[in-house]
Coordinates of C-alpha atoms in Angstrom, one line a residue:
E11 CA -72.2 0.2 -51.7
N12 CA -75.3 0.1 -53.6
G13 CA -75.3 3.4 -56.2
A14 CA -71.5 3.6 -55.9
E15 CA -69.6 5.7 -58.5
L16 CA -66.1 4.2 -58.9
N17 CA -62.9 5.5 -60.4
Y18 CA -61.4 2.2 -60.7
T19 CA -61.8 -1.0 -62.5
Q20 CA -60.4 -3.5 -60.2
V21 CA -63.5 -3.8 -57.7
F22 CA -63.7 -5.9 -54.4
F23 CA -67.1 -7.3 -53.6
R24 CA -68.0 -8.3 -50.0
W25 CA -71.4 -9.3 -48.4
G26 CA -72.5 -10.4 -45.2
Q27 CA -71.8 -14.0 -44.5
I28 CA -74.8 -16.4 -44.5
P29 CA -75.6 -19.0 -42.0
E30 CA -75.2 -22.6 -43.4
A31 CA -74.0 -21.5 -46.7
E32 CA -71.4 -24.0 -48.1
S33 CA -70.6 -21.4 -51.0
Y34 CA -71.9 -18.6 -52.8
Q35 CA -72.9 -17.8 -56.6
F36 CA -71.7 -14.3 -57.5
N37 CA -73.7 -12.8 -60.7
I38 CA -72.7 -9.5 -62.3
H39 CA -74.1 -8.1 -65.4
N40 CA -73.0 -5.0 -67.6
M41 CA -76.2 -3.1 -68.4
G42 CA -74.5 -1.7 -71.4
T43 CA -73.2 -4.6 -73.4
G44 CA -75.4 -7.3 -71.8
E45 CA -72.1 -9.3 -70.8
E46 CA -72.6 -11.4 -67.7
L47 CA -70.4 -13.3 -65.5
E48 CA -71.0 -16.0 -62.9
L49 CA -68.5 -17.3 -60.2
N50 CA -68.8 -19.8 -57.6
V51 CA -67.0 -18.7 -54.6
S52 CA -66.2 -20.2 -51.2
Q53 CA -65.9 -17.1 -49.2
N54 CA -68.2 -13.9 -48.9
S55 CA -66.2 -11.9 -51.1
A56 CA -64.9 -11.7 -54.8
L57 CA -62.1 -9.6 -56.3
L58 CA -62.8 -8.9 -60.2
T59 CA -59.7 -7.3 -62.0
N60 CA -60.5 -7.9 -65.7
F61 CA -64.3 -7.7 -66.1
M62 CA -65.0 -3.9 -65.4
D63 CA -65.0 -1.4 -68.2
W64 CA -64.9 2.4 -68.0
S65 CA -68.0 4.3 -68.5
S66 CA -70.3 1.3 -67.6
T67 CA -73.5 0.4 -65.1
Y68 CA -73.4 -2.9 -63.5
T69 CA -76.0 -5.0 -61.4
W70 CA -74.9 -7.9 -59.1
F71 CA -76.4 -10.3 -56.7
I72 CA -75.2 -13.4 -54.8
C73 CA -77.2 -16.5 -54.1
A74 CA -75.9 -18.7 -50.9
L75 CA -75.7 -22.4 -51.9
Y76 CA -76.4 -25.0 -49.3
A77 CA -75.0 -28.6 -49.0
D78 CA -78.3 -30.5 -48.8
E79 CA -79.4 -28.7 -52.1
E80 CA -82.1 -26.6 -50.6
T81 CA -83.3 -23.8 -52.6
P82 CA -80.8 -21.0 -52.8
F83 CA -81.1 -17.9 -50.9
C84 CA -80.3 -14.9 -53.1
S85 CA -79.7 -11.4 -52.1
E86 CA -81.4 -8.2 -53.7
I87 CA -79.9 -6.8 -56.8
Y88 CA -77.4 -3.9 -56.3
S89 CA -75.7 -1.5 -58.8
F90 CA -73.2 0.8 -59.2
D91 CA -71.4 3.0 -62.0
V92 CA -67.6 3.0 -63.2
N93 CA -67.0 6.3 -64.3
P94 CA -65.6 7.3 -67.5
L95 CA -62.0 7.9 -68.1
P96 CA -61.3 11.8 -67.7
D97 CA -60.2 13.5 -70.9
Y98 CA -56.9 14.0 -69.4
F99 CA -55.9 10.5 -69.2
P100 CA -53.6 9.6 -72.0
D101 CA -55.1 7.8 -75.0
V102 CA -52.5 5.3 -75.3
I103 CA -49.9 4.1 -73.0
N104 CA -47.2 1.9 -74.5
V105 CA -45.2 -0.6 -72.2
S106 CA -41.7 -0.6 -73.6
M107 CA -40.5 -3.4 -71.7
Y108 CA -42.0 -6.3 -69.8
D109 CA -40.3 -9.1 -68.2
E110 CA -42.9 -11.4 -66.9
S111 CA -40.7 -13.8 -65.0
L112 CA -39.4 -10.7 -63.0
Y113 CA -42.6 -8.4 -62.8
Q114 CA -44.1 -8.5 -59.2
D115 CA -47.9 -8.8 -58.9
G116 CA -49.6 -5.5 -58.2
V117 CA -50.5 -2.2 -59.4
T118 CA -48.2 0.8 -60.4
I119 CA -49.5 4.1 -59.2
M120 CA -47.7 7.2 -60.5
D121 CA -48.2 10.8 -60.9
F122 CA -48.5 12.2 -64.4
E123 CA -47.0 15.5 -63.6
S124 CA -47.2 17.3 -66.9
L125 CA -50.7 16.4 -67.1
N126 CA -51.7 17.4 -63.7
F127 CA -53.1 14.1 -62.1
S128 CA -52.3 10.7 -60.5
G129 CA -53.3 7.4 -61.9
G130 CA -53.1 3.7 -61.8
L131 CA -51.9 1.4 -64.4
D132 CA -51.8 -2.5 -64.7
R133 CA -48.7 -4.3 -66.1
N134 CA -50.0 -4.0 -69.7
G135 CA -50.2 -0.4 -69.4
N136 CA -54.1 -0.3 -69.1
P137 CA -55.6 2.2 -66.7
I138 CA -57.4 0.9 -63.6
W139 CA -57.7 4.1 -61.3
F140 CA -57.3 7.8 -61.1
A141 CA -57.8 10.5 -58.8
G142 CA -60.2 13.2 -60.0
K143 CA -59.7 16.7 -59.6
E144 CA -63.2 17.5 -58.5
N145 CA -62.6 17.3 -54.7
F146 CA -59.2 19.1 -54.9
E147 CA -58.2 22.8 -55.7
E148 CA -56.2 21.9 -58.5
R149 CA -54.7 18.4 -58.4
F150 CA -54.0 15.5 -56.2
V151 CA -50.2 14.4 -56.6
F152 CA -49.9 10.6 -55.3
T153 CA -47.2 10.2 -52.8
Q154 CA -47.8 6.9 -50.7
F155 CA -50.4 3.9 -50.9
L156 CA -51.8 2.8 -47.4
E157 CA -52.4 -0.8 -46.0
N158 CA -56.0 0.4 -45.2
G159 CA -56.4 0.8 -49.2
N160 CA -56.1 4.8 -48.8
M161 CA -53.9 7.2 -50.7
V162 CA -51.7 10.0 -49.5
G163 CA -50.7 13.0 -51.5
F164 CA -51.0 16.6 -51.9
G165 CA -52.2 19.6 -54.0
P166 CA -51.0 23.2 -54.2
G167 CA -50.0 23.9 -50.4
T168 CA -52.4 21.2 -49.1
G169 CA -52.0 17.6 -48.0
Y170 CA -54.5 14.6 -48.2
E171 CA -55.6 11.4 -47.5
I172 CA -58.2 10.0 -49.8
N173 CA -60.1 7.0 -50.3
L174 CA -60.0 5.2 -53.9
D175 CA -63.2 7.0 -54.8
G176 CA -61.2 10.5 -54.3
Q177 CA -63.3 11.3 -51.0
I178 CA -61.2 13.3 -48.5
V179 CA -60.4 11.6 -45.4
F180 CA -57.6 13.8 -43.9
E181 CA -56.9 17.3 -45.0
T182 CA -54.0 19.5 -43.4
P183 CA -54.9 22.7 -41.7
P184 CA -55.9 25.7 -43.5
D185 CA -52.7 27.6 -42.2
V186 CA -50.3 25.1 -43.6
N187 CA -50.5 26.7 -47.0
S188 CA -46.7 26.2 -48.0
L189 CA -46.5 22.4 -48.3
H190 CA -44.8 21.2 -51.1
H191 CA -43.0 18.1 -52.6
H192 CA -44.0 15.4 -50.2
I193 CA -46.5 14.0 -47.5
T194 CA -46.4 10.5 -45.8
K195 CA -48.5 8.8 -43.3
T196 CA -46.8 6.8 -40.4
S197 CA -48.3 3.5 -38.6
N198 CA -48.9 5.9 -35.8
N199 CA -51.6 7.7 -37.7
T200 CA -49.5 10.9 -38.0
Y201 CA -48.6 12.8 -41.2
F202 CA -45.0 14.1 -41.9
L203 CA -44.8 16.8 -44.5
I204 CA -42.3 19.7 -45.9
S205 CA -43.5 23.2 -45.3
A206 CA -41.6 26.2 -46.9
T207 CA -40.3 29.1 -44.7
V208 CA -38.6 32.3 -45.6
E209 CA -36.3 34.5 -43.6
D210 CA -34.5 37.7 -44.7
Q211 CA -30.6 36.9 -44.1
Y212 CA -27.4 38.4 -45.3
C213 CA -26.4 38.5 -49.0
P214 CA -23.5 35.9 -49.7
E215 CA -20.4 37.1 -51.7
E216 CA -21.7 35.5 -54.8
C217 CA -24.8 37.9 -54.8
N218 CA -24.4 40.4 -57.5
D219 CA -23.9 44.1 -56.9
M220 CA -27.6 45.1 -57.7
L221 CA -28.8 43.0 -54.5
P222 CA -29.5 44.5 -51.1
D223 CA -27.4 43.4 -48.2
E224 CA -30.2 41.2 -47.1
I225 CA -32.2 38.9 -49.1
P226 CA -35.2 36.4 -48.5
W227 CA -33.9 33.0 -48.2
Q228 CA -36.3 30.0 -48.6
G229 CA -35.7 27.1 -46.2
D230 CA -38.0 24.3 -44.9
I231 CA -39.8 23.1 -41.8
F232 CA -40.4 19.3 -41.7
R233 CA -43.7 19.0 -39.8
E234 CA -45.8 16.3 -38.1
F235 CA -49.4 16.3 -37.4
D236 CA -51.8 14.2 -35.9
Q237 CA -55.1 13.0 -37.3
D238 CA -56.8 16.1 -35.9
G239 CA -54.5 18.6 -37.7
N240 CA -52.5 19.3 -34.6
E241 CA -48.8 19.8 -35.1
I242 CA -46.8 17.8 -32.6
W243 CA -43.1 17.9 -34.1
S244 CA -41.3 20.3 -36.2
W245 CA -37.6 20.9 -37.5
N246 CA -36.5 24.0 -39.1
T247 CA -33.4 24.0 -41.3
F248 CA -32.9 27.7 -40.1
D249 CA -32.2 26.2 -36.8
Y250 CA -29.6 23.8 -37.6
F251 CA -27.6 24.6 -40.7
N252 CA -25.2 27.3 -40.9
L253 CA -26.1 30.0 -43.2
T254 CA -22.5 31.5 -43.9
T255 CA -21.2 28.2 -45.2
E256 CA -23.9 25.6 -45.7
Y257 CA -25.3 26.7 -49.0
N258 CA -24.9 26.2 -52.7
P259 CA -23.3 29.1 -54.6
Y260 CA -24.9 28.4 -57.6
Y261 CA -28.4 29.4 -56.2
V262 CA -27.0 32.7 -55.1
E263 CA -25.3 33.3 -58.4
I264 CA -28.5 32.9 -60.3
Y265 CA -30.9 34.8 -57.6
T266 CA -32.1 37.9 -59.4
G267 CA -34.0 39.5 -56.6
T268 CA -37.4 38.5 -57.5
L269 CA -39.1 35.9 -55.3
E270 CA -36.9 34.1 -52.8
M271 CA -33.5 32.6 -53.0
D272 CA -34.0 28.9 -53.2
W273 CA -31.6 27.8 -50.5
T274 CA -32.8 24.0 -49.5
H275 CA -35.6 23.0 -51.7
S276 CA -36.2 19.6 -49.9
N277 CA -38.2 17.3 -51.7
S278 CA -38.9 14.2 -49.2
V279 CA -39.3 13.3 -45.6
F280 CA -39.3 9.7 -44.1
F281 CA -39.9 8.7 -40.6
D282 CA -38.3 5.4 -39.7
E283 CA -39.5 3.7 -36.8
N284 CA -36.8 1.3 -36.2
S285 CA -34.3 4.2 -35.4
E286 CA -36.7 6.5 -34.4
S287 CA -35.3 8.7 -36.8
V288 CA -36.5 11.4 -39.6
F289 CA -34.6 11.0 -42.9
V290 CA -34.9 14.1 -45.2
S291 CA -33.6 15.2 -48.7
I292 CA -32.4 18.5 -49.2
R293 CA -32.0 18.8 -53.1
N294 CA -30.1 22.1 -53.4
L295 CA -27.6 21.0 -50.9
S296 CA -27.3 17.6 -52.5
R297 CA -27.6 16.4 -48.9
I298 CA -29.3 13.6 -47.0
T299 CA -30.0 14.6 -43.3
K300 CA -30.7 12.0 -40.4
I301 CA -32.5 13.7 -37.5
D302 CA -32.9 12.0 -33.9
Y303 CA -37.0 12.2 -33.4
A304 CA -36.7 12.5 -29.9
S305 CA -34.1 15.2 -29.3
K306 CA -34.1 16.8 -32.6
N307 CA -30.1 16.6 -32.9
L308 CA -28.8 16.2 -36.2
I309 CA -27.1 12.6 -36.4
W310 CA -25.4 13.1 -39.8
N311 CA -25.5 14.7 -43.1
M312 CA -24.5 12.7 -46.3
G313 CA -23.6 14.1 -49.7
E314 CA -22.1 17.1 -51.0
A315 CA -19.0 17.9 -48.9
D316 CA -18.5 21.3 -50.3
F317 CA -21.7 22.8 -48.7
M318 CA -21.1 21.1 -45.0
N319 CA -19.3 22.3 -42.0
E320 CA -18.5 18.7 -41.0
I321 CA -17.7 15.6 -42.9
Y322 CA -19.6 12.5 -41.5
F323 CA -18.5 9.9 -44.2
N324 CA -15.3 9.2 -46.0
Q325 CA -17.1 7.9 -48.9
D326 CA -18.0 10.1 -51.7
L327 CA -21.0 8.7 -53.4
N328 CA -21.0 11.3 -56.0
F329 CA -24.9 12.1 -56.0
S330 CA -26.7 15.3 -56.8
Q331 CA -30.1 16.7 -56.5
Q332 CA -31.6 13.4 -54.9
H333 CA -35.1 12.6 -54.3
S334 CA -37.3 10.2 -52.6
V335 CA -35.0 9.0 -49.6
Q336 CA -36.6 6.1 -47.6
V337 CA -35.4 3.4 -45.4
L338 CA -35.8 -0.2 -46.2
D339 CA -36.7 -3.0 -44.1
N340 CA -33.3 -4.2 -44.1
G341 CA -32.0 -0.9 -42.5
N342 CA -30.4 0.4 -45.9
L343 CA -31.3 3.7 -47.1
L344 CA -32.6 3.8 -50.8
F345 CA -33.1 7.0 -52.7
F346 CA -33.1 8.3 -56.4
D347 CA -29.9 10.4 -57.6
N348 CA -31.1 12.8 -60.3
H349 CA -27.1 13.5 -60.8
R350 CA -27.8 16.9 -62.1
Y351 CA -25.0 19.2 -62.8
L352 CA -22.5 16.3 -63.1
T353 CA -20.9 14.6 -65.9
P354 CA -22.3 12.6 -67.2
E355 CA -25.7 13.5 -66.1
L356 CA -27.3 9.9 -65.8
S357 CA -29.9 9.4 -63.4
R358 CA -29.6 6.3 -61.0
C359 CA -31.1 4.8 -57.9
I360 CA -28.8 4.1 -55.0
E361 CA -29.1 1.8 -52.0
V362 CA -26.6 2.5 -49.2

C-alpha cells in the first residue's frame, strides 16, 4: 500500500491488470542513494529480493507496454519505507556451513530466544524480516508460517496470528493468560495451544520432610479455539494421567515448596488431519502422547517406560525431554530429542 512501513526487505509488488497491456515496465527508486531499478515483467506483479535496504525510502510506478507501440500508460508514483533494523538485531550473523547443492529455496525464520525477538534470514545469514516488539506486551515467539503469508506465535501468556508487518490478526482471549511454549493454526482456521493448569495434589514419597501433605502440581490443558476466540476442544492432563505413578521423581526431589511442582511441562501440540488425532509432547515425562480428537481417548504413549502405567511399544527409542512433535506428509512422526539427563547428552532429531 502507498505509504506502507515494512519490517522486511523481500517485497512483493502487485498492481491492477491493465487491459490490452502486453507487458509492464516496473520502476523503483531508492530516495536515499539514488539507485534505480527497471524491470520488464509479463504479469502484473514483481518480487524483489535483493534490491531493498533497511532504513530506506522508495518510490515506484509501473507503465503498461502495448503491442502496437502506442504511448505507454503509466501509473501514479507510490512510496513506502523499509524500517531500520532494531538495535536488538545482531550486528553480525556468521554462516558456519552452507552446501549450495543441498540448501532448499526459501527463508529461515527463527526465534532468537536470548535476544527476545523473532526474525528471518536468507541463506547467507542476512536479515530480511523481524517481528517488532511494539505491538506485543513483551515479545513475539515465532511458531508457524502460514500459507496465507501470516505467522503464528506467542508472547507471555498470549497467542497471536500476525501479518508480515507485525499487525495482529488474531489474539487469544484475555482469560487464556497461561499459554506457554506453543500455538499452531490448522487448515480449519482454528488454533491449538498449551495452557498451564494447577491443582493441589498429594506429595509423593520423594518429597522432602519439610513439605506439606499436599503440594500444587502444574499440569497442562491442550486447547483449541475458533477465530472468534471461543474454546471448542480441550484435554487436561489431570483427567487422563495417573498422579500416583505417572510422574518424574526428579521434579519432586528438586521441588522446594516455592511456586508449583513442574509435573508435565508440555512444549508442543500438533493436530493431524489425516488421522484426526492430536499429538502432544510432554517434556518432563519424556513422553509423546497421541489423542483421538473426536472421543478424546488416549490412543498411545511413547517414551520413558518408568513413568507409564501401560507400555504401548516394545522399542526403546531412548529419548528424553523432547520438543516439537509433528506428523509429516508420509504419516511418520518427527521430533527433536534433547537427550537431556542421558549419557552422552547429545541432541538429535528423530523420525519414527
